Short mmCIF file of C-alpha atoms in Angstrom, two decimals:
data_model
loop_
_atom_site.label_atom_id
_atom_site.label_comp_id
_atom_site.label_asym_id
_atom_site.label_seq_id
_atom_site.Cartn_x
_atom_site.Cartn_y
_atom_site.Cartn_z
CA MET A 90 -38.69 21.57 -46.76
CA VAL A 91 -40.79 18.64 -45.46
CA ALA A 92 -38.05 18.59 -42.44
CA SER A 93 -38.83 22.28 -41.54
CA TYR A 94 -42.57 22.30 -41.65
CA ALA A 95 -42.09 18.18 -39.23
CA PHE A 96 -39.94 20.36 -36.83
CA GLY A 97 -42.15 23.53 -36.72
CA TRP A 98 -45.03 21.18 -36.02
CA ILE A 99 -43.35 19.08 -33.24
CA PHE A 100 -41.85 22.42 -31.79
CA ALA A 101 -45.46 23.98 -31.68
CA SER A 102 -46.36 20.78 -30.66
CA VAL A 103 -44.02 21.19 -27.37
CA LEU A 104 -45.44 24.81 -27.09
CA GLY A 105 -49.21 23.70 -27.03
CA LEU A 106 -48.34 20.70 -24.06
CA VAL A 107 -47.03 23.39 -21.94
CA ALA A 108 -49.19 26.21 -22.78
CA LEU A 109 -52.19 23.90 -22.31
CA TYR A 110 -50.84 22.44 -19.09
CA ASN A 111 -50.09 26.59 -17.85
CA LEU A 112 -53.93 27.00 -18.74
CA VAL A 113 -54.90 23.84 -16.38
CA ALA A 114 -52.58 25.18 -13.29
CA LYS A 115 -54.32 28.76 -13.40
CA LYS A 116 -57.80 27.07 -13.16
CA ASN A 117 -56.53 24.47 -9.95
CA ARG A 118 -54.48 26.56 -7.75
CA SER A 119 -55.46 24.06 -4.80
CA SER A 120 -52.64 22.25 -3.95
CA VAL A 121 -52.79 18.77 -2.12
CA ALA A 122 -51.16 20.37 0.77
CA SER A 123 -54.52 21.45 1.14
CA GLU A 124 -54.36 24.92 2.36
CA ALA A 125 -57.43 24.56 4.93
CA ARG A 126 -55.14 22.52 6.47
CA ARG A 127 -53.21 25.01 6.93
CA GLU A 128 -52.47 28.18 9.23
CA SER A 129 -50.33 31.14 10.74
CA VAL A 130 -47.36 29.97 12.53
CA LYS A 131 -47.69 30.48 16.26
CA ASN A 132 -44.30 30.99 18.18
CA VAL A 133 -45.06 29.29 21.50
CA THR A 134 -42.15 29.07 23.63
CA THR A 135 -43.96 27.89 27.11
CA THR A 136 -45.44 24.34 27.74
CA THR A 137 -48.34 26.10 30.03
CA SER A 138 -49.53 27.94 27.45
CA CYS A 139 -50.49 25.88 24.53
CA GLU A 140 -53.58 24.03 24.06
CA CYS A 141 -52.27 20.71 22.33
CA ARG A 142 -49.90 19.33 24.95
CA SER A 143 -50.65 15.71 26.19
CA THR A 144 -52.38 16.03 29.31
CA SER A 145 -49.96 13.44 30.94
CA GLY A 146 -46.44 12.20 30.95
CA ASP A 147 -43.36 13.84 30.78
CA VAL A 148 -42.38 13.64 26.70
CA ASP A 149 -45.17 14.22 24.16
CA VAL A 150 -42.70 13.21 20.94
CA ILE A 151 -38.90 11.25 20.85
CA ILE A 152 -37.26 12.57 17.97
CA VAL A 153 -34.28 10.12 17.03
CA GLY A 154 -31.63 12.40 15.40
CA ALA A 155 -30.83 16.22 15.42
CA GLY A 156 -29.98 16.88 11.59
CA VAL A 157 -31.89 18.82 9.05
CA ALA A 158 -34.72 16.82 9.47
CA GLY A 159 -34.69 16.32 13.29
CA SER A 160 -33.69 19.50 14.64
CA ALA A 161 -36.15 21.83 12.57
CA LEU A 162 -39.12 19.18 13.50
CA ALA A 163 -37.95 19.62 16.99
CA LEU A 164 -38.23 22.97 17.36
CA THR A 165 -41.46 23.32 14.90
CA LEU A 166 -42.89 21.06 17.56
CA ALA A 167 -42.01 22.46 20.89
CA LYS A 168 -43.13 25.78 19.58
CA ASP A 169 -46.37 24.38 18.92
CA GLY A 170 -46.43 23.61 22.45
CA ARG A 171 -45.06 19.80 22.45
CA ARG A 172 -42.86 18.62 25.15
CA VAL A 173 -39.79 17.07 23.07
CA HIS A 174 -36.97 14.74 23.70
CA VAL A 175 -34.27 14.82 21.30
CA ILE A 176 -31.81 12.06 21.42
CA GLU A 177 -28.65 12.72 18.82
CA ARG A 178 -25.43 9.92 18.69
CA ASP A 179 -23.08 13.03 18.24
CA LEU A 180 -23.99 16.70 18.58
CA THR A 181 -20.65 18.56 17.98
CA GLU A 182 -21.07 20.46 14.46
CA PRO A 183 -21.59 17.94 11.47
CA ASP A 184 -18.80 17.73 8.48
CA ARG A 185 -20.66 16.76 5.09
CA ILE A 186 -20.15 17.48 1.85
CA VAL A 187 -24.05 17.19 1.14
CA GLY A 188 -26.63 19.03 2.38
CA GLU A 189 -25.19 22.51 2.12
CA LEU A 190 -27.77 23.78 -1.01
CA LEU A 191 -31.02 24.77 0.17
CA GLN A 192 -33.64 25.60 -2.68
CA PRO A 193 -35.86 28.52 -2.88
CA GLY A 194 -38.64 26.63 -2.21
CA GLY A 195 -37.24 25.38 0.96
CA TYR A 196 -36.42 28.73 1.96
CA LEU A 197 -40.22 29.38 1.68
CA LYS A 198 -40.65 26.15 3.89
CA LEU A 199 -38.45 27.34 6.61
CA ILE A 200 -40.18 30.92 6.35
CA GLU A 201 -43.66 29.18 7.04
CA LEU A 202 -41.86 27.55 10.00
CA GLY A 203 -40.58 30.61 11.00
CA LEU A 204 -36.87 29.22 11.13
CA GLU A 205 -36.13 30.95 8.53
CA ASP A 206 -33.04 33.08 10.96
CA CYS A 207 -31.33 29.63 11.24
CA VAL A 208 -29.70 30.53 7.92
CA GLU A 209 -28.29 33.99 9.58
CA GLU A 210 -25.16 34.49 10.71
CA ILE A 211 -23.23 31.22 9.32
CA ASP A 212 -21.81 33.03 6.21
CA ALA A 213 -24.63 31.68 3.93
CA GLN A 214 -24.82 32.96 0.15
CA ARG A 215 -27.89 33.67 -1.31
CA VAL A 216 -28.43 31.54 -4.76
CA PHE A 217 -30.00 32.69 -7.35
CA GLY A 218 -30.23 30.29 -9.75
CA TYR A 219 -28.11 27.93 -11.98
CA ALA A 220 -25.44 28.11 -14.91
CA LEU A 221 -25.23 25.14 -17.36
CA PHE A 222 -22.10 24.22 -18.97
CA LYS A 223 -21.72 21.49 -21.90
CA ASP A 224 -19.32 21.26 -24.86
CA GLY A 225 -17.98 24.94 -23.96
CA LYS A 226 -21.16 26.76 -24.17
CA ASN A 227 -22.82 27.51 -21.00
CA THR A 228 -26.69 28.94 -20.12
CA ARG A 229 -27.69 30.97 -17.07
CA LEU A 230 -30.88 29.29 -15.65
CA ALA A 231 -32.50 32.38 -13.11
CA TYR A 232 -35.28 31.04 -10.16
CA PRO A 233 -38.48 32.81 -11.61
CA LEU A 234 -38.49 34.64 -7.77
CA GLU A 235 -40.84 38.01 -9.23
CA LYS A 236 -43.12 36.68 -7.58
CA PHE A 237 -41.86 36.94 -4.26
CA ARG A 238 -40.74 38.70 -1.19
CA SER A 239 -37.20 40.20 -1.77
CA ASP A 240 -35.47 37.86 0.61
CA VAL A 241 -36.39 34.85 -1.01
CA SER A 242 -33.95 32.96 -2.71
CA GLY A 243 -31.96 29.53 -2.33
CA ARG A 244 -29.33 29.28 0.49
CA SER A 245 -26.01 27.69 0.18
CA PHE A 246 -23.60 27.28 3.52
CA HIS A 247 -21.27 25.07 5.38
CA ASN A 248 -24.08 21.99 6.34
CA GLY A 249 -22.82 21.99 10.11
CA ARG A 250 -23.00 25.60 10.81
CA PHE A 251 -27.02 25.34 9.52
CA ILE A 252 -27.74 22.14 11.86
CA GLN A 253 -25.73 23.89 14.80
CA ARG A 254 -28.00 26.81 14.52
CA MET A 255 -30.82 25.30 14.57
CA ARG A 256 -30.00 22.79 17.31
CA GLU A 257 -29.37 25.82 19.71
CA LYS A 258 -32.71 27.20 18.74
CA ALA A 259 -34.54 23.94 19.51
CA ALA A 260 -32.20 23.74 23.07
CA SER A 261 -32.99 26.99 23.88
CA LEU A 262 -36.74 26.17 24.19
CA PRO A 263 -37.84 25.28 27.78
CA ASN A 264 -39.76 21.92 26.35
CA VAL A 265 -37.06 20.61 24.73
CA ARG A 266 -34.57 18.14 25.97
CA LEU A 267 -31.81 17.80 23.65
CA GLU A 268 -29.44 14.49 24.47
CA GLN A 269 -26.22 12.81 23.27
CA GLY A 270 -27.19 8.92 22.75
CA THR A 271 -27.32 6.64 20.46
CA VAL A 272 -30.44 4.54 19.95
CA THR A 273 -30.61 0.92 19.70
CA SER A 274 -33.88 -0.17 19.43
CA LEU A 275 -37.75 1.07 19.34
CA LEU A 276 -39.11 -0.17 22.46
CA GLU A 277 -42.18 -2.36 21.07
CA GLU A 278 -45.20 -3.36 22.93
CA ASN A 279 -48.06 -5.50 21.40
CA GLY A 280 -47.19 -3.86 17.86
CA THR A 281 -47.46 -0.20 18.93
CA ILE A 282 -44.10 1.76 19.59
CA LYS A 283 -43.97 3.08 22.85
CA GLY A 284 -40.33 4.42 23.04
CA VAL A 285 -36.64 3.94 22.20
CA GLN A 286 -33.55 2.09 24.23
CA PHE A 287 -30.65 4.03 23.65
CA LYS A 288 -26.97 4.53 25.18
CA SER A 289 -26.26 7.82 26.49
CA LYS A 290 -23.19 9.79 26.46
CA ASP A 291 -21.31 8.18 29.31
CA GLY A 292 -22.48 4.81 28.17
CA LYS A 293 -25.33 4.14 30.76
CA GLU A 294 -28.17 1.71 28.90
CA LEU A 295 -31.71 3.94 29.32
CA THR A 296 -34.76 4.15 28.22
CA ALA A 297 -37.24 6.99 27.37
CA TYR A 298 -41.02 6.78 26.42
CA ALA A 299 -43.42 8.94 23.94
CA PRO A 300 -46.75 8.37 22.99
CA LEU A 301 -45.20 9.27 19.19
CA THR A 302 -41.43 8.54 18.36
CA ILE A 303 -39.89 10.13 15.09
CA VAL A 304 -37.39 8.62 13.58
CA CYS A 305 -35.18 10.97 11.75
CA ASP A 306 -31.87 9.23 12.12
CA GLY A 307 -30.11 9.61 8.67
CA CYS A 308 -29.21 7.96 5.30
CA PHE A 309 -27.23 4.98 7.63
CA SER A 310 -30.51 4.73 9.75
CA ASN A 311 -30.24 1.14 11.70
CA LEU A 312 -33.96 1.84 12.55
CA ARG A 313 -35.84 2.51 9.45
CA ARG A 314 -36.21 -1.15 9.09
CA SER A 315 -39.11 -1.84 11.37
CA LEU A 316 -41.15 0.69 10.03
CA CYS A 317 -40.34 1.00 6.42
CA SER A 318 -39.07 -1.76 3.24
CA PRO A 319 -36.19 0.19 2.20
CA LYS A 320 -34.87 -0.39 -1.26
CA VAL A 321 -31.35 1.20 -1.51
CA ASP A 322 -29.91 2.62 -4.74
CA VAL A 323 -26.38 3.78 -4.91
CA PRO A 324 -25.93 5.08 -8.39
CA SER A 325 -22.82 7.11 -8.01
CA CYS A 326 -20.75 8.57 -5.36
CA PHE A 327 -19.71 12.04 -4.52
CA VAL A 328 -16.02 12.94 -4.43
CA GLY A 329 -16.18 16.80 -2.63
CA LEU A 330 -13.00 19.72 -2.83
CA VAL A 331 -13.44 23.02 -1.66
CA LEU A 332 -12.24 25.59 -3.94
CA GLU A 333 -10.47 28.49 -1.84
CA ASN A 334 -10.86 32.56 -3.07
CA CYS A 335 -12.65 31.06 -6.41
CA GLU A 336 -14.49 33.35 -8.31
CA LEU A 337 -17.26 31.50 -10.28
CA PRO A 338 -18.54 32.10 -13.73
CA TYR A 339 -21.67 33.56 -12.49
CA ALA A 340 -22.17 35.01 -8.92
CA ASN A 341 -24.42 33.24 -6.71
CA HIS A 342 -25.16 30.66 -9.11
CA GLY A 343 -24.51 26.77 -8.88
CA HIS A 344 -22.80 25.66 -11.65
CA VAL A 345 -23.18 22.50 -13.31
CA VAL A 346 -20.86 21.27 -15.65
CA LEU A 347 -22.13 18.61 -17.92
CA ALA A 348 -19.14 16.24 -18.17
CA ASP A 349 -18.04 12.64 -19.10
CA PRO A 350 -18.77 10.41 -17.58
CA SER A 351 -21.51 12.53 -15.21
CA PRO A 352 -22.23 16.08 -14.42
CA ILE A 353 -19.61 18.35 -12.01
CA LEU A 354 -21.01 20.50 -8.96
CA PHE A 355 -19.92 23.55 -8.50
CA TYR A 356 -21.51 26.31 -5.84
CA PRO A 357 -20.50 29.05 -3.13
CA ILE A 358 -20.81 27.66 0.82
CA SER A 359 -19.07 30.78 2.68
CA SER A 360 -18.16 34.03 0.91
CA THR A 361 -14.45 32.62 0.42
CA GLU A 362 -15.43 29.05 -0.40
CA VAL A 363 -16.61 26.90 -3.41
CA ARG A 364 -18.06 23.80 -3.31
CA CYS A 365 -17.25 21.15 -5.76
CA LEU A 366 -18.63 18.03 -5.97
CA VAL A 367 -17.75 15.74 -8.82
CA ASP A 368 -20.02 12.65 -9.52
CA VAL A 369 -18.72 9.29 -10.04
CA PRO A 370 -21.34 6.46 -11.35
CA GLY A 371 -20.84 3.16 -9.36
CA GLN A 372 -19.85 2.68 -5.99
CA LYS A 373 -16.27 2.36 -6.39
CA VAL A 374 -14.17 5.03 -6.45
CA PRO A 375 -10.23 5.82 -7.54
CA SER A 376 -8.25 5.43 -3.68
CA ILE A 377 -7.57 8.53 -2.31
CA ALA A 378 -4.71 7.19 -0.49
CA ASN A 379 -2.37 5.55 -3.01
CA GLY A 380 -2.86 9.10 -4.98
CA GLU A 381 -5.07 7.34 -7.94
CA MET A 382 -7.95 9.93 -7.04
CA ALA A 383 -5.64 13.03 -7.56
CA ASN A 384 -4.32 11.33 -10.77
CA TYR A 385 -8.23 11.02 -11.83
CA LEU A 386 -9.23 14.48 -11.32
CA LYS A 387 -6.18 16.17 -12.72
CA THR A 388 -5.86 13.73 -15.47
CA LYS A 389 -9.96 12.99 -16.32
CA VAL A 390 -12.18 16.40 -14.82
CA ALA A 391 -9.89 19.24 -14.85
CA PRO A 392 -10.18 19.60 -18.23
CA GLN A 393 -14.09 19.45 -17.87
CA VAL A 394 -14.40 22.21 -15.81
CA PRO A 395 -14.63 26.05 -16.87
CA PRO A 396 -11.32 27.61 -17.35
CA GLU A 397 -12.30 30.44 -15.01
CA ILE A 398 -12.16 27.83 -12.02
CA TYR A 399 -9.27 25.02 -13.47
CA ASP A 400 -6.28 26.77 -11.32
CA SER A 401 -8.62 26.65 -8.38
CA PHE A 402 -9.61 23.24 -9.10
CA VAL A 403 -6.13 21.62 -9.61
CA ALA A 404 -4.67 23.80 -6.41
CA ALA A 405 -7.71 22.31 -4.26
CA VAL A 406 -6.96 18.68 -5.35
CA ASP A 407 -3.06 19.52 -4.96
CA ARG A 408 -3.97 20.56 -0.69
CA GLY A 409 -5.39 17.13 -0.78
CA ASN A 410 -8.48 17.53 1.58
CA ILE A 411 -10.81 15.13 -0.51
CA ARG A 412 -13.41 13.28 0.67
CA THR A 413 -16.28 10.70 -0.71
CA MET A 414 -19.94 10.35 0.11
CA PRO A 415 -22.25 7.66 -1.47
CA ASN A 416 -25.17 9.17 -3.18
CA ARG A 417 -28.17 7.10 -2.37
CA SER A 418 -31.67 7.02 -3.64
CA MET A 419 -34.60 5.33 -1.50
CA PRO A 420 -38.49 5.82 -2.61
CA ALA A 421 -40.39 6.04 0.45
CA ALA A 422 -42.05 2.85 1.24
CA PRO A 423 -43.55 2.74 4.66
CA HIS A 424 -45.16 0.39 7.24
CA PRO A 425 -47.73 1.93 8.70
CA THR A 426 -46.94 1.71 12.50
CA PRO A 427 -48.63 2.81 15.95
CA GLY A 428 -46.76 5.17 17.90
CA ALA A 429 -43.60 5.55 15.54
CA LEU A 430 -42.90 7.46 11.87
CA LEU A 431 -40.13 8.03 9.61
CA MET A 432 -38.89 11.42 8.62
CA GLY A 433 -35.87 12.73 6.31
CA ASP A 434 -33.39 10.56 5.48
CA ALA A 435 -34.42 7.27 7.14
CA PHE A 436 -37.57 7.80 5.04
CA ASN A 437 -36.99 9.16 1.95
CA MET A 438 -33.85 10.13 -0.14
CA ARG A 439 -33.00 11.34 -3.85
CA HIS A 440 -30.07 11.43 -5.90
CA PRO A 441 -28.40 15.18 -4.66
CA LEU A 442 -27.30 16.51 -8.02
CA THR A 443 -30.84 18.61 -7.58
CA GLY A 444 -29.77 19.76 -4.06
CA GLY A 445 -33.79 18.80 -2.95
CA GLY A 446 -33.32 16.78 -0.29
CA MET A 447 -33.90 19.88 2.78
CA THR A 448 -36.76 20.92 0.57
CA VAL A 449 -38.52 17.56 1.06
CA ALA A 450 -37.56 17.10 4.57
CA LEU A 451 -39.01 20.89 5.68
CA SER A 452 -42.39 20.10 3.64
CA ASP A 453 -42.83 17.00 4.83
CA ILE A 454 -42.07 18.70 8.59
CA VAL A 455 -44.99 21.54 7.76
CA VAL A 456 -47.27 18.39 6.38
CA LEU A 457 -47.05 16.77 9.36
CA ARG A 458 -47.54 20.11 12.08
CA ASP A 459 -50.40 20.33 10.40
CA LEU A 460 -51.78 17.23 11.11
CA LEU A 461 -51.05 16.89 14.39
CA ARG A 462 -51.69 20.75 15.13
CA PRO A 463 -55.73 19.93 16.09
CA LEU A 464 -54.54 17.00 18.34
CA SER A 465 -54.50 17.86 22.41
CA ASP A 466 -53.58 13.95 22.94
CA LEU A 467 -51.23 11.58 20.93
CA LYS A 468 -52.21 8.57 23.10
CA ASP A 469 -54.18 6.75 21.44
CA ALA A 470 -51.68 5.20 19.20
CA SER A 471 -54.18 2.78 17.11
CA THR A 472 -56.29 5.85 15.69
CA LEU A 473 -53.53 8.80 15.46
CA CYS A 474 -51.75 5.67 13.10
CA LYS A 475 -54.52 5.33 11.21
CA TYR A 476 -54.65 9.59 10.73
CA LEU A 477 -51.28 9.78 10.28
CA GLU A 478 -51.64 7.53 7.17
CA SER A 479 -52.81 10.63 5.51
CA PHE A 480 -48.85 11.83 5.67
CA TYR A 481 -48.02 9.38 3.14
CA THR A 482 -50.71 10.97 0.60
CA LEU A 483 -50.39 14.67 1.78
CA ARG A 484 -46.22 14.32 1.57
CA LYS A 485 -46.83 12.79 -1.91
CA PRO A 486 -46.87 15.93 -4.56
CA VAL A 487 -44.46 18.04 -3.50
CA ALA A 488 -42.02 14.85 -2.57
CA SER A 489 -42.37 12.71 -5.25
CA THR A 490 -41.94 15.77 -7.93
CA ILE A 491 -38.27 16.82 -6.37
CA ASN A 492 -37.53 12.76 -6.12
CA THR A 493 -38.44 11.84 -9.50
CA LEU A 494 -36.58 15.16 -11.30
CA ALA A 495 -33.28 14.42 -9.07
CA GLY A 496 -33.23 10.40 -10.41
CA ALA A 497 -34.77 11.54 -14.26
CA LEU A 498 -32.01 14.67 -14.39
CA TYR A 499 -29.49 12.66 -13.16
CA LYS A 500 -29.50 9.97 -16.05
CA VAL A 501 -30.12 12.43 -18.60
CA PHE A 502 -27.34 14.65 -17.68
CA CYS A 503 -24.63 11.53 -17.80
CA ALA A 504 -22.98 11.08 -20.92
CA SER A 505 -23.43 8.02 -22.53
CA PRO A 506 -22.26 6.09 -25.83
CA ASP A 507 -25.58 5.44 -27.19
CA ARG A 508 -26.95 8.06 -30.20
CA ALA A 509 -30.38 8.55 -28.58
CA ARG A 510 -29.30 9.60 -24.86
CA LYS A 511 -26.57 11.47 -26.36
CA GLU A 512 -29.26 13.54 -28.54
CA MET A 513 -31.59 13.27 -25.18
CA ARG A 514 -28.83 15.36 -23.36
CA GLN A 515 -27.87 17.68 -26.03
CA ALA A 516 -32.16 18.50 -26.57
CA CYS A 517 -31.99 18.91 -22.77
CA PHE A 518 -29.29 21.38 -23.01
CA ASP A 519 -31.11 23.19 -25.69
CA TYR A 520 -34.07 23.25 -24.16
CA LEU A 521 -33.20 25.12 -21.08
CA SER A 522 -31.41 27.18 -23.09
CA LEU A 523 -34.89 28.49 -25.23
CA GLY A 524 -35.65 31.08 -22.14
CA GLY A 525 -38.56 31.61 -21.14
CA VAL A 526 -40.97 28.89 -20.42
CA PHE A 527 -38.77 26.24 -21.40
CA SER A 528 -36.47 27.79 -18.59
CA THR A 529 -38.52 28.94 -15.84
CA GLY A 530 -40.98 26.07 -15.96
CA PRO A 531 -37.89 23.04 -15.05
CA VAL A 532 -36.49 25.68 -12.91
CA SER A 533 -39.60 26.14 -10.88
CA LEU A 534 -39.57 22.12 -10.36
CA LEU A 535 -36.08 22.01 -9.56
CA SER A 536 -36.16 25.07 -6.92
CA GLY A 537 -39.40 23.71 -5.37
CA LEU A 538 -41.16 26.40 -5.72
CA ASN A 539 -43.40 25.09 -8.24
CA PRO A 540 -43.71 21.56 -7.52
CA ARG A 541 -46.39 19.69 -9.56
CA PRO A 542 -45.79 16.13 -10.95
CA LEU A 543 -47.84 16.85 -13.62
CA SER A 544 -45.36 19.57 -15.47
CA LEU A 545 -42.79 17.47 -14.60
CA VAL A 546 -43.91 14.64 -17.26
CA LEU A 547 -44.72 17.90 -19.59
CA HIS A 548 -41.43 19.17 -19.45
CA PHE A 549 -39.53 16.01 -19.70
CA PHE A 550 -41.68 14.57 -22.76
CA ALA A 551 -41.34 18.01 -23.66
CA VAL A 552 -37.64 17.72 -24.07
CA ALA A 553 -37.75 14.48 -26.08
CA VAL A 554 -40.35 15.92 -28.51
CA TYR A 555 -37.93 18.69 -28.80
CA GLY A 556 -35.13 16.68 -29.63
CA VAL A 557 -36.80 14.03 -32.29
CA GLY A 558 -37.70 17.60 -34.07
CA ARG A 559 -33.88 18.69 -33.87
CA LEU A 560 -33.31 15.28 -35.25
CA LEU A 561 -35.68 15.76 -38.07
CA VAL A 562 -32.97 18.63 -39.46
CA PRO A 563 -31.70 19.28 -42.38
CA PHE A 564 -33.67 16.17 -43.59
CA PRO A 565 -35.91 13.28 -41.54
CA SER A 566 -33.75 10.21 -43.42
CA PRO A 567 -34.95 6.94 -41.58
CA SER A 568 -31.79 6.45 -39.33
CA ARG A 569 -32.63 9.55 -38.03
CA MET A 570 -36.33 8.91 -37.02
CA TRP A 571 -35.15 5.63 -35.67
CA ILE A 572 -32.85 7.09 -33.38
CA GLY A 573 -36.14 9.39 -32.53
CA ALA A 574 -38.18 6.92 -31.85
CA ARG A 575 -35.28 5.08 -29.53
CA LEU A 576 -35.08 8.36 -27.82
CA ILE A 577 -38.79 8.66 -27.09
CA SER A 578 -38.61 4.92 -25.69
CA GLY A 579 -35.32 5.60 -24.07
CA ALA A 580 -36.78 9.07 -22.13
CA SER A 581 -39.78 6.78 -20.80
CA ALA A 582 -37.68 4.18 -19.63
CA ILE A 583 -36.63 6.43 -17.67
CA ILE A 584 -39.04 8.17 -16.18
CA PHE A 585 -41.83 5.80 -15.63
CA PRO A 586 -40.37 2.99 -13.51
CA ILE A 587 -39.08 5.99 -11.08
CA ILE A 588 -42.73 7.32 -11.29
CA LYS A 589 -43.85 3.74 -10.75
CA ALA A 590 -41.73 3.60 -7.23
CA GLU A 591 -42.80 6.89 -6.44
CA GLY A 592 -46.88 5.60 -6.46
CA VAL A 593 -48.51 6.43 -9.45
CA ARG A 594 -51.96 7.28 -7.64
CA GLN A 595 -50.46 9.09 -4.61
CA MET A 596 -48.36 11.12 -7.06
CA PHE A 597 -50.96 12.51 -9.28
CA PHE A 598 -54.36 11.28 -7.60
CA PRO A 599 -53.66 11.72 -4.27
CA ALA A 600 -57.27 12.69 -3.83
CA THR A 601 -58.40 9.30 -4.56
CA VAL A 602 -56.76 7.65 -1.32
CA PRO A 603 -59.53 7.19 1.25
CA ALA A 604 -56.57 8.98 4.07
CA TYR A 605 -56.29 12.07 1.69
CA TYR A 606 -59.83 12.80 3.76
CA ARG A 607 -59.54 11.48 7.14
CA ALA A 608 -60.57 13.44 10.05
CA PRO A 609 -58.30 14.25 13.20
CA PRO A 610 -59.11 11.50 16.16
CA ILE A 611 -62.35 13.06 18.19
CA LYS A 612 -61.41 13.81 21.44
CA LYS A 613 -63.35 11.72 23.75
CA GLU A 614 -65.16 14.03 26.04
CA THR A 615 -64.91 12.52 30.30
CA LEU A 616 -68.04 11.64 31.96
CA ALA A 617 -69.03 14.04 35.20
#
């Protein structure tokens, strides 16, 4: 009886926390990205019809890299009339095993940027939510899309096809120069970045100059060290397979299997293909060349996948096209540098378990676009640098929510011999299975539809409290109470270091950061 009352009290506390947040959120709907800074997208495709172009020089902005971030940024700035020079190491279609799932929040950013047609004609698949599997049980988690227009959902696709669509669209604009070349260094003069030095496709050493250089050269960036303090962590590696003509248990859904030792992901990337990503903790994976990997996948992983796709999984292993990719996470730690800016994976990474990378990149582009729009001249590098410090603050609530959730969920979803960690993992599965606000709240965070840091923390600790409540049934023995205390302690040990790395003040109290209020530089009028 005591246990029942205790469980009821804890469960009511969870409901109270979530309800309290919902009330507060309704009263404070202004996002940190400040709607006052936003204006409707204007398709400007000629260099003569825009007021925000520089008045002199050949190029306004150099973009290093034409991946998702670089291509989308080039398109966005060019449509605002900027003259853009994009330098990409390899312009052939990329072939990657990550960057294939765009969350609904990221698709909304594509719409805001006017780039939603870039997911058309590439056999992209609509994604409406997730299915979670654990110990023979499963639950479906739908994206809360009721308030959005009918085409809003997640999208999954071949990463290279998506990038090529954006590259082609960017290159079609007259004020975009897309060039293949390898940038070897940034050109610096008196502490200001003036441009880049690069090697062209035919091997010539060339230089390019612009008032603003934006580095988007991806997770393997060789330029980031001069612009930030990179602390790259590699918690695991993904082993990638493609399952052909495979029907997933839940059509048009991502599938997450809470396996041992870590999660397995499945999601469609075309009308006939399903991507499988097997997470392997650590930086070393079994050898593909000598057959160790195939044996590992068949003996360790295959028995844990849903039975409906077991045969397709084994067939994919037998075909042998197995690829690996290290999973990196890196908090944003920029050095504000006149004349330069970092974006995309060169700047900030998180574990790809939640598929939030492209959403963060596209959200960052919206923030930067709105900051640059009032500026007609980018040549005052020091003033521009001071002004663009607000970019690092304005992006934080969205980016840090997605980053923190990715890191925390990965740690919770990994198997562990520790009893408290096992309870936390089970509590997370059961909490999400409750439905209602208990599933829509976390899924709204995961999908980028409601990236609010406070909501993340509330739901994370609600899971922990729910887990403690489960331990008190059928009776609150001393050992169960001790495990419950360790569960709360373990949850704190998971999330607080991630929040600290992201920046507590910028994440939860961005309006207290002076740069948040920084106004655009005032254009100096020329004397007649």
